[in-house]
Amino acid sequence: GLRKVSGQLGSFRMSLPAIGGGGGSGGGHRRPQTAPAPQTQQAPPRKKMGSLDENALWVQQSAARFQTCLQSTVSGSRKTYVSQWYSGTLTATLSKLHELEETLYEVLAAEPDDPAGGDSSMQTPEVEAKLAAADNPAVAALRLGTQSLVGLAAGASHSLLLSDSGHVLAFGKGTHGCLGTGEGGNSFEPYFLRAVRDIRVMQVAAGQSHTLLLADTGAVFGLGCNECGQLGTGDRRSAVTPVEVRTGGLPIAQLAAGAHFSLYLTEDGRILSSGYGSSGQLGHGSKQNELTPKCIEAREFGEASSVAAGADHSLVVMKNGELFSFGKGFCGATGLGHERDVLEPHRVGGFEGFHVLEAAGGSAHSLVMARDQSGFVQVLSFGLGHDGQLGHGDNGDRWSPEVVVSLSELVVVQVCAGNRHSLVRTESGNVLAFGAGAHGKLGLGSTASKVDPISIPELEGRVCLVASGGDHNIALDQDGRCFTWGSSRCGQLGQGSDLPLAKAPQEILLIRKQELTGKKSAADEAKARETAREKALNEKLRAARSREEGEKEEVRELKKMIADLSEENTDQRTKNKNLLAQAAEMRRTQKELEEKLWMTEKHLTDEERESARRRELAEDSMMGAEGLRSGFQAYLDEVRFYRGLEERAKERSLTCEMMLTDYDAFRREADATEFRLNALLEEAVQRRSDCEAVCATLREKNQRLVAQHETHDARVRSVLEECNARMAGTETQRLAQQVLHLQQRLAGQSEKEGMMSRRIESLVQEVKELRGPRGRG
């Protein structure tokens, strides 16, 4: 049966290049990055098929349906683009079929010649030997049942699993070596951290790109990014292998990792912090980075029982039941009633009558689990609530703690906060999710956001531990099985590279525990192997069907995009008609303006020459409008540039209007200037007549003064003669005094006469200036 399926798959592979229009083993065109990636989710249950032949038939029928969808999806100019895109998709499908065929041949090659041989993994005495020879001993131990998972941690894009023997498995984004693989590549499957196999790890924590490990001795080891000192090694060198954190010899009891900082809780209740501190998330009263862990010392800061780290804020639960917070207060993430950054620990209000048990920090929100006075556990939340991550039934923010009413009737035992989403685990083993549903991270089978807590159906009554990362989540059930869901862009779900995202929880099959019941009969072992092979083939077929569903979803999105483009083209044609009407109206307006300007040009005076120059500039702008009209004609041929042409038309129209406005303003200014000149000319004429009258009066006064001067001269001569006659007597002195007095009066009269002459000359000069060139003309 397996050989027959292999032959059918081979014939199907040979027919794929004809379907894709240019596929083949050499690869093909890849889909553009801007297009949404196909979303793969849990495949719906289908009818159980009786044989592998029916499964192969289902694969062929699925390919035929896919070909039909491709041929009926698009037409016209976009057909080439879509064909190239789907040729790449078909090439990827062909590659997966290659892998399936190789798997089948491997199964056939591994089939033992002796039917009674059996599988050595079923023999309990050889378990230890298989563990010693395994490439990934931690995974092998989980599969063989010698170990169980007891701890989880989810970072921004990577995940950590902890077994009861202290082994650590890591997978996801390996930036800066945070996975401990010795390099910075991503890992899509759980990877065993060999560098710490000699250390018994008790707790794990994951940040943006760094990992923290707590050993049973109280020592802390870190690996990954250390650009801000988040590894606490005293320098900024990133570590691809675990390095010990410099905690000063203090035994650490708990770890918490934020985006780029780390928190360490000592056994005696003190808190150390290191890393990025630009928002005060380190709690040291400043915004400086710390390269080594530093103890937080603040007022009213007593003994702590647990710590939690958000992206850029920190939460501390005290042993007396109080809650302290510090760091970035965006949208009230610290619960202190404001969104200012808090550099030191402050007591969070709103917990009167509550005893805080546990806290969790997300990207910009916080969840708190507290016991009220009646002994019931309540969940309170605060911070950013844009996507409903606070669970209050709306999208509003909360600046201070508020009880999540919808969870009041449940017995909550754990809270988790991720990137704009939240998880709550109840005592009955259920997990409730709320907040942003992007990438399917709520696990509810869709990407829709939820403002109220909703139970995840696949995990009801099973979960004993849960963790939230950036856009993914991890859960551990009571049987030791591990489930992941959300984004798997970097492999953080551990499901392999074929799964871009999971909208519902999916088990990590690589670490599924096997049943060990001793040696079985040859028939049972052969039947078990056949069942396992059939199950593996069915799993791959279900994965192919999931990919087909994703491709169908892409086809539907493409059809919708084509419909939107058609509608947009219709709107565009309507806008073109409106623009043509506007262009015709602009041409009519231009002709009217040209006629008005031609009529105005006849009446220009010498003082309006400058206005004529302005009008010429306006005409040049109108010539630019003519160029705009030709641009509109070109626009009809190039529809895709219609928006730019519309903007140019508006700008040119505004320019013409502004030029006409400037022209009218200049005309008004010229008229006002002419009016003022006429008024000044009349005033100058009036002042000239006044000056002429004043000059005539002054000439008369001058003549009288000349006559008086002559009279005084005659009198002076007579007095001098009389003085000469009476030189010897007292009369001579009196006459001399009179002569001196007359000389002084004559000097004063001469000075007044000079002043009058200068005044007349200044008045004459002022009249000449007032007349100006126009008066001379």
Coordinates of N, CA and C in Angstrom, one line a residue, residues 488-658:
S488 N 4.1 32.2 14.6 CA 5.2 31.3 14.6 C 6.2 31.8 13.5
R489 N 6.2 33.1 13.3 CA 7.1 33.7 12.2 C 8.6 33.3 12.4
C490 N 9.0 33.2 13.7 CA 10.4 32.9 14.0 C 10.5 31.5 14.6
G491 N 9.5 30.7 14.6 CA 9.5 29.4 15.1 C 9.2 29.3 16.6
Q492 N 8.7 30.4 17.2 CA 8.4 30.4 18.6 C 7.4 29.4 19.1
L493 N 6.6 28.8 18.2 CA 5.7 27.8 18.6 C 6.3 26.4 18.7
G494 N 7.5 26.2 18.1 CA 8.1 24.9 18.1 C 7.4 23.8 17.3
Q495 N 6.6 24.2 16.3 CA 5.9 23.3 15.5 C 6.5 23.0 14.1
G496 N 7.7 23.6 13.9 CA 8.4 23.4 12.6 C 8.2 24.6 11.7
S497 N 8.9 24.7 10.6 CA 8.9 25.8 9.7 C 7.6 25.9 8.8
D498 N 6.8 24.9 8.8 CA 5.6 24.9 7.9 C 4.5 25.7 8.5
L499 N 4.5 26.1 9.7 CA 3.4 26.7 10.4 C 3.6 28.1 10.6
P500 N 3.1 29.1 9.8 CA 3.3 30.5 10.1 C 2.6 31.0 11.3
L501 N 1.4 30.4 11.6 CA 0.7 30.8 12.8 C -0.3 29.7 13.2
A502 N -0.8 29.8 14.4 CA -1.8 28.8 14.9 C -2.9 29.6 15.6
K503 N -4.1 29.5 15.0 CA -5.2 30.2 15.6 C -5.8 29.5 16.8
A504 N -5.4 28.2 17.0 CA -5.9 27.4 18.1 C -4.7 26.6 18.7
P505 N -4.8 26.3 19.9 CA -3.7 25.5 20.5 C -3.4 24.2 19.8
Q506 N -2.1 24.0 19.5 CA -1.6 22.8 18.9 C -0.5 22.2 19.7
E507 N -0.5 20.9 19.9 CA 0.5 20.2 20.7 C 1.8 20.1 19.9
I508 N 2.9 20.3 20.7 CA 4.3 20.1 20.1 C 4.5 18.6 20.0
L509 N 4.3 18.0 18.9 CA 4.4 16.6 18.7 C 5.8 16.0 19.0
L510 N 6.8 16.8 18.7 CA 8.2 16.4 18.9 C 8.5 15.9 20.3
I511 N 7.8 16.5 21.3 CA 8.1 16.1 22.7 C 7.0 15.4 23.3
R512 N 6.1 14.8 22.5 CA 5.0 14.0 23.0 C 5.5 12.8 23.7
K513 N 5.0 12.5 24.9 CA 5.4 11.4 25.7 C 4.9 10.1 25.1
Q514 N 5.8 9.0 25.1 CA 5.4 7.7 24.5 C 5.0 6.8 25.7
E515 N 4.2 5.8 25.3 CA 3.8 4.8 26.3 C 4.9 3.7 26.3
L516 N 5.4 3.4 27.5 CA 6.4 2.3 27.7 C 5.8 1.2 28.5
T517 N 5.5 0.1 27.9 CA 4.8 -1.0 28.6 C 5.6 -2.3 28.4
G518 N 6.9 -2.2 28.2 CA 7.7 -3.4 28.0 C 7.7 -3.9 26.6
K519 N 8.2 -5.1 26.4 CA 8.3 -5.7 25.1 C 7.0 -6.3 24.7
K520 N 6.6 -6.0 23.4 CA 5.3 -6.4 22.9 C 5.6 -7.6 21.9
S521 N 4.5 -8.2 21.5 CA 4.6 -9.2 20.5 C 4.9 -8.6 19.1
A522 N 5.4 -9.5 18.2 CA 5.9 -9.1 16.9 C 4.7 -8.5 16.2
A523 N 3.5 -9.2 16.3 CA 2.3 -8.7 15.6 C 1.9 -7.3 16.1
D524 N 1.9 -7.2 17.4 CA 1.5 -5.9 18.0 C 2.5 -4.8 17.6
E525 N 3.8 -5.2 17.6 CA 4.7 -4.1 17.2 C 4.6 -3.8 15.7
A526 N 4.4 -4.7 14.8 CA 4.1 -4.4 13.4 C 2.9 -3.6 13.2
K527 N 1.8 -3.9 14.0 CA 0.6 -3.1 13.9 C 0.8 -1.7 14.4
A528 N 1.6 -1.6 15.5 CA 1.9 -0.3 16.1 C 2.7 0.6 15.1
R529 N 3.7 -0.1 14.4 CA 4.5 0.6 13.4 C 3.6 1.1 12.3
E530 N 2.7 0.2 11.8 CA 1.8 0.5 10.7 C 0.9 1.7 11.1
T531 N 0.4 1.6 12.3 CA -0.5 2.7 12.8 C 0.3 4.0 12.9
A532 N 1.5 3.9 13.4 CA 2.3 5.2 13.5 C 2.6 5.8 12.2
R533 N 3.0 4.9 11.2 CA 3.2 5.4 9.8 C 2.0 6.0 9.2
E534 N 0.9 5.4 9.4 CA -0.4 5.9 8.9 C -0.7 7.2 9.5
K535 N -0.5 7.3 10.9 CA -0.8 8.5 11.6 C 0.1 9.6 11.1
A536 N 1.4 9.3 10.9 CA 2.3 10.4 10.4 C 1.9 10.9 9.0
L537 N 1.5 9.9 8.2 CA 1.0 10.3 6.8 C -0.2 11.2 6.9
N538 N -1.2 10.7 7.8 CA -2.4 11.5 8.0 C -2.1 12.9 8.5
E539 N -1.1 13.0 9.4 CA -0.7 14.3 9.9 C -0.2 15.2 8.8
K540 N 0.6 14.7 7.9 CA 1.2 15.5 6.8 C 0.0 15.8 5.8
L541 N -0.9 14.9 5.6 CA -2.0 15.2 4.7 C -2.9 16.3 5.3
R542 N -3.1 16.2 6.7 CA -3.9 17.3 7.3 C -3.2 18.6 7.2
A543 N -1.8 18.6 7.3 CA -1.1 19.8 7.2 C -1.2 20.4 5.7
A544 N -1.2 19.4 4.7 CA -1.4 19.9 3.4 C -2.8 20.5 3.2
R545 N -3.8 19.9 3.8 CA -5.1 20.4 3.7 C -5.2 21.8 4.4
S546 N -4.5 22.0 5.5 CA -4.5 23.3 6.1 C -3.9 24.3 5.2
R547 N -2.7 23.9 4.6 CA -2.1 24.8 3.6 C -3.1 25.2 2.5
E548 N -3.8 24.1 2.0 CA -4.8 24.4 0.9 C -5.9 25.4 1.4
E549 N -6.3 25.2 2.6 CA -7.3 26.2 3.2 C -6.7 27.6 3.2
G550 N -5.4 27.7 3.6 CA -4.8 29.0 3.6 C -4.7 29.6 2.2
E551 N -4.4 28.7 1.2 CA -4.3 29.2 -0.2 C -5.6 29.6 -0.7
K552 N -6.7 28.9 -0.3 CA -8.0 29.3 -0.7 C -8.4 30.7 -0.1
E553 N -8.0 30.9 1.1 CA -8.2 32.2 1.8 C -7.5 33.3 1.0
E554 N -6.3 33.0 0.5 CA -5.5 34.0 -0.3 C -6.2 34.2 -1.6
V555 N -6.8 33.2 -2.2 CA -7.5 33.4 -3.4 C -8.7 34.3 -3.2
R556 N -9.5 34.0 -2.1 CA -10.6 34.9 -1.8 C -10.2 36.3 -1.5
E557 N -9.0 36.5 -0.8 CA -8.5 37.9 -0.6 C -8.1 38.5 -1.9
L558 N -7.6 37.7 -2.9 CA -7.2 38.3 -4.2 C -8.4 38.7 -5.0
K559 N -9.5 37.9 -4.9 CA -10.7 38.3 -5.6 C -11.3 39.6 -5.0
K560 N -11.2 39.7 -3.7 CA -11.7 40.9 -3.1 C -10.9 42.1 -3.5
M561 N -9.5 41.9 -3.6 CA -8.7 43.0 -4.0 C -9.0 43.4 -5.4
I562 N -9.3 42.4 -6.4 CA -9.6 42.8 -7.7 C -10.9 43.5 -7.8
A563 N -11.9 43.1 -7.0 CA -13.2 43.8 -6.9 C -13.0 45.3 -6.4
D564 N -12.1 45.4 -5.4 CA -11.8 46.8 -4.9 C -11.2 47.6 -5.9
L565 N -10.3 47.0 -6.7 CA -9.6 47.8 -7.8 C -10.6 48.2 -8.9
S566 N -11.6 47.3 -9.2 CA -12.6 47.7 -10.2 C -13.4 48.8 -9.7
E567 N -13.8 48.8 -8.4 CA -14.6 49.9 -7.8 C -13.8 51.1 -7.8
E568 N -12.5 51.0 -7.5 CA -11.6 52.2 -7.5 C -11.5 52.8 -8.9
N569 N -11.4 51.9 -10.0 CA -11.4 52.4 -11.3 C -12.6 53.2 -11.7
T570 N -13.8 52.7 -11.3 CA -15.1 53.4 -11.5 C -15.1 54.7 -10.9
D571 N -14.7 54.8 -9.6 CA -14.6 56.1 -8.9 C -13.6 57.0 -9.7
Q572 N -12.5 56.4 -10.2 CA -11.5 57.2 -10.8 C -12.1 57.8 -12.1
R573 N -12.9 57.1 -12.9 CA -13.4 57.6 -14.1 C -14.4 58.8 -13.8
T574 N -15.2 58.6 -12.7 CA -16.1 59.7 -12.3 C -15.3 61.0 -11.9
K575 N -14.2 60.8 -11.2 CA -13.3 61.9 -10.9 C -12.7 62.6 -12.1
N576 N -12.4 61.7 -13.1 CA -11.8 62.3 -14.4 C -12.8 63.2 -15.0
K577 N -14.1 62.8 -15.1 CA -15.1 63.6 -15.7 C -15.3 64.9 -15.0
N578 N -15.2 64.9 -13.6 CA -15.3 66.1 -12.8 C -14.1 67.0 -13.1
L579 N -13.0 66.4 -13.2 CA -11.8 67.2 -13.5 C -11.8 67.9 -14.9
L580 N -12.4 67.2 -15.9 CA -12.5 67.8 -17.2 C -13.5 69.0 -17.2
A581 N -14.6 68.8 -16.4 CA -15.5 69.9 -16.3 C -14.9 71.1 -15.6
Q582 N -14.1 70.8 -14.6 CA -13.4 71.9 -13.9 C -12.4 72.6 -14.8
A583 N -11.7 71.8 -15.7 CA -10.8 72.4 -16.7 C -11.5 73.3 -17.7
A584 N -12.7 72.9 -18.2 CA -13.4 73.7 -19.1 C -13.8 75.0 -18.4
E585 N -14.3 74.9 -17.1 CA -14.6 76.1 -16.4 C -13.4 77.0 -16.2
M586 N -12.3 76.5 -16.0 CA -11.0 77.3 -15.9 C -10.7 78.0 -17.2
R587 N -10.9 77.3 -18.3 CA -10.7 78.0 -19.6 C -11.6 79.1 -19.8
R588 N -12.9 79.0 -19.5 CA -13.8 80.1 -19.7 C -13.4 81.3 -18.7
T589 N -13.0 81.0 -17.5 CA -12.6 82.0 -16.6 C -11.4 82.7 -17.1
Q590 N -10.5 82.0 -17.7 CA -9.2 82.6 -18.3 C -9.5 83.5 -19.4
K591 N -10.5 83.2 -20.3 CA -10.8 84.1 -21.4 C -11.4 85.4 -20.9
E592 N -12.3 85.3 -19.9 CA -12.9 86.5 -19.3 C -11.8 87.3 -18.7
L593 N -10.9 86.7 -18.0 CA -9.8 87.5 -17.4 C -8.9 88.2 -18.4
E594 N -8.7 87.5 -19.6 CA -7.9 88.1 -20.6 C -8.6 89.3 -21.2
E595 N -9.9 89.2 -21.4 CA -10.7 90.4 -22.0 C -10.6 91.6 -21.0
K596 N -10.8 91.3 -19.7 CA -10.7 92.4 -18.7 C -9.3 93.0 -18.7
L597 N -8.3 92.2 -18.8 CA -7.0 92.8 -18.8 C -6.7 93.6 -20.1
W598 N -7.2 93.2 -21.2 CA -7.0 93.9 -22.5 C -7.7 95.3 -22.4
M599 N -9.0 95.3 -21.8 CA -9.7 96.6 -21.7 C -8.9 97.5 -20.7
T600 N -8.4 96.9 -19.7 CA -7.7 97.7 -18.6 C -6.4 98.3 -19.2
E601 N -5.8 97.6 -20.1 CA -4.5 98.1 -20.6 C -4.6 99.4 -21.4
K602 N -5.8 99.7 -22.0 CA -6.0 100.9 -22.7 C -5.9 102.2 -21.9
H603 N -6.3 102.0 -20.6 CA -6.4 103.2 -19.7 C -5.2 103.2 -18.8
L604 N -4.1 102.6 -19.1 CA -2.9 102.7 -18.2 C -2.3 104.1 -18.3
T605 N -1.8 104.6 -17.3 CA -1.1 105.9 -17.3 C 0.4 105.6 -17.0
D606 N 1.2 106.7 -17.0 CA 2.6 106.5 -16.7 C 2.9 105.9 -15.4
E607 N 2.1 106.3 -14.4 CA 2.3 105.8 -13.0 C 1.9 104.3 -12.9
E608 N 1.1 103.7 -13.9 CA 0.6 102.4 -13.9 C 1.5 101.4 -14.7
R609 N 2.7 101.8 -15.1 CA 3.6 100.9 -15.8 C 4.0 99.7 -15.0
E610 N 4.2 99.9 -13.7 CA 4.5 98.8 -12.8 C 3.4 97.8 -12.7
S611 N 2.1 98.3 -12.7 CA 1.0 97.5 -12.7 C 0.9 96.6 -14.0
A612 N 1.3 97.2 -15.1 CA 1.3 96.5 -16.4 C 2.3 95.3 -16.3
R613 N 3.4 95.6 -15.7 CA 4.4 94.5 -15.5 C 3.8 93.3 -14.7
R614 N 3.1 93.7 -13.6 CA 2.4 92.7 -12.8 C 1.4 91.9 -13.6
R615 N 0.7 92.6 -14.5 CA -0.3 91.9 -15.4 C 0.4 90.9 -16.3
E616 N 1.6 91.3 -16.8 CA 2.3 90.4 -17.7 C 2.7 89.1 -16.9
L617 N 3.1 89.3 -15.6 CA 3.3 88.1 -14.8 C 2.1 87.2 -14.7
A618 N 0.9 87.9 -14.5 CA -0.3 87.1 -14.4 C -0.6 86.4 -15.7
E619 N -0.3 87.0 -16.9 CA -0.4 86.3 -18.2 C 0.5 85.1 -18.3
D620 N 1.7 85.3 -17.8 CA 2.6 84.1 -17.8 C 2.0 83.0 -17.0
S621 N 1.4 83.3 -15.8 CA 0.8 82.3 -15.0 C -0.4 81.6 -15.8
M622 N -1.1 82.4 -16.5 CA -2.2 81.9 -17.3 C -1.6 80.9 -18.4
M623 N -0.5 81.3 -19.0 CA 0.2 80.4 -19.9 C 0.5 79.1 -19.2
G624 N 0.9 79.2 -17.9 CA 1.1 78.0 -17.2 C -0.2 77.2 -17.0
A625 N -1.3 77.9 -16.9 CA -2.6 77.2 -16.8 C -2.8 76.4 -18.1
E626 N -2.4 77.1 -19.3 CA -2.6 76.4 -20.6 C -1.8 75.1 -20.6
G627 N -0.5 75.2 -20.0 CA 0.2 73.9 -19.9 C -0.5 72.9 -19.0
L628 N -1.2 73.4 -18.0 CA -2.0 72.5 -17.1 C -3.0 71.8 -17.9
R629 N -3.7 72.5 -18.8 CA -4.7 71.9 -19.7 C -4.1 70.7 -20.5
S630 N -3.0 71.0 -21.1 CA -2.3 69.9 -21.8 C -1.9 68.8 -20.9
G631 N -1.6 69.1 -19.6 CA -1.3 68.1 -18.7 C -2.6 67.2 -18.4
F632 N -3.7 67.9 -18.4 CA -5.0 67.1 -18.2 C -5.2 66.2 -19.4
Q633 N -4.9 66.6 -20.6 CA -5.0 65.7 -21.7 C -4.1 64.4 -21.6
A634 N -2.9 64.7 -21.1 CA -2.0 63.6 -20.9 C -2.5 62.7 -19.7
Y635 N -3.2 63.4 -18.8 CA -3.7 62.6 -17.6 C -4.7 61.6 -18.1
L636 N -5.5 61.9 -19.1 CA -6.5 60.9 -19.6 C -5.8 59.7 -20.1
D637 N -4.6 59.8 -20.6 CA -3.8 58.6 -21.0 C -3.2 57.9 -19.8
E638 N -2.8 58.6 -18.8 CA -2.1 58.0 -17.6 C -3.0 58.2 -16.4
V639 N -4.0 57.3 -16.2 CA -5.0 57.5 -15.1 C -4.3 57.4 -13.8
R640 N -3.3 56.6 -13.7 CA -2.7 56.4 -12.3 C -2.1 57.7 -11.8
F641 N -1.8 58.7 -12.6 CA -1.3 60.0 -12.1 C -2.3 61.1 -11.9
Y642 N -3.6 60.7 -11.9 CA -4.6 61.7 -11.8 C -4.6 62.5 -10.5
R643 N -4.2 61.9 -9.4 CA -4.2 62.7 -8.2 C -3.1 63.8 -8.2
G644 N -1.9 63.5 -8.8 CA -0.9 64.5 -8.8 C -1.4 65.7 -9.8
L645 N -2.0 65.3 -10.9 CA -2.5 66.4 -11.8 C -3.6 67.2 -11.2
E646 N -4.4 66.6 -10.4 CA -5.4 67.4 -9.7 C -4.8 68.4 -8.8
E647 N -3.8 68.0 -8.0 CA -3.1 68.9 -7.1 C -2.5 70.0 -7.9
R648 N -1.8 69.7 -9.0 CA -1.2 70.8 -9.8 C -2.2 71.7 -10.3
A649 N -3.4 71.2 -10.8 CA -4.4 72.1 -11.3 C -4.9 73.1 -10.2
K650 N -5.1 72.5 -9.0 CA -5.5 73.4 -7.9 C -4.5 74.4 -7.5
E651 N -3.2 74.0 -7.6 CA -2.1 75.0 -7.2 C -2.0 76.1 -8.3
R652 N -2.2 75.7 -9.6 CA -2.1 76.8 -10.6 C -3.3 77.7 -10.5
S653 N -4.5 77.1 -10.2 CA -5.7 78.0 -10.1 C -5.5 78.9 -8.9
L654 N -5.0 78.4 -7.8 CA -4.7 79.3 -6.7 C -3.7 80.4 -7.0
T655 N -2.7 80.0 -7.8 CA -1.7 81.0 -8.3 C -2.3 82.1 -9.1
C656 N -3.2 81.8 -10.1 CA -3.9 82.8 -10.9 C -4.7 83.7 -10.0
E657 N -5.5 83.1 -9.1 CA -6.3 83.9 -8.2 C -5.5 84.9 -7.4
M658 N -4.3 84.4 -6.9 CA -3.5 85.2 -6.1 C -2.9 86.4 -7.0

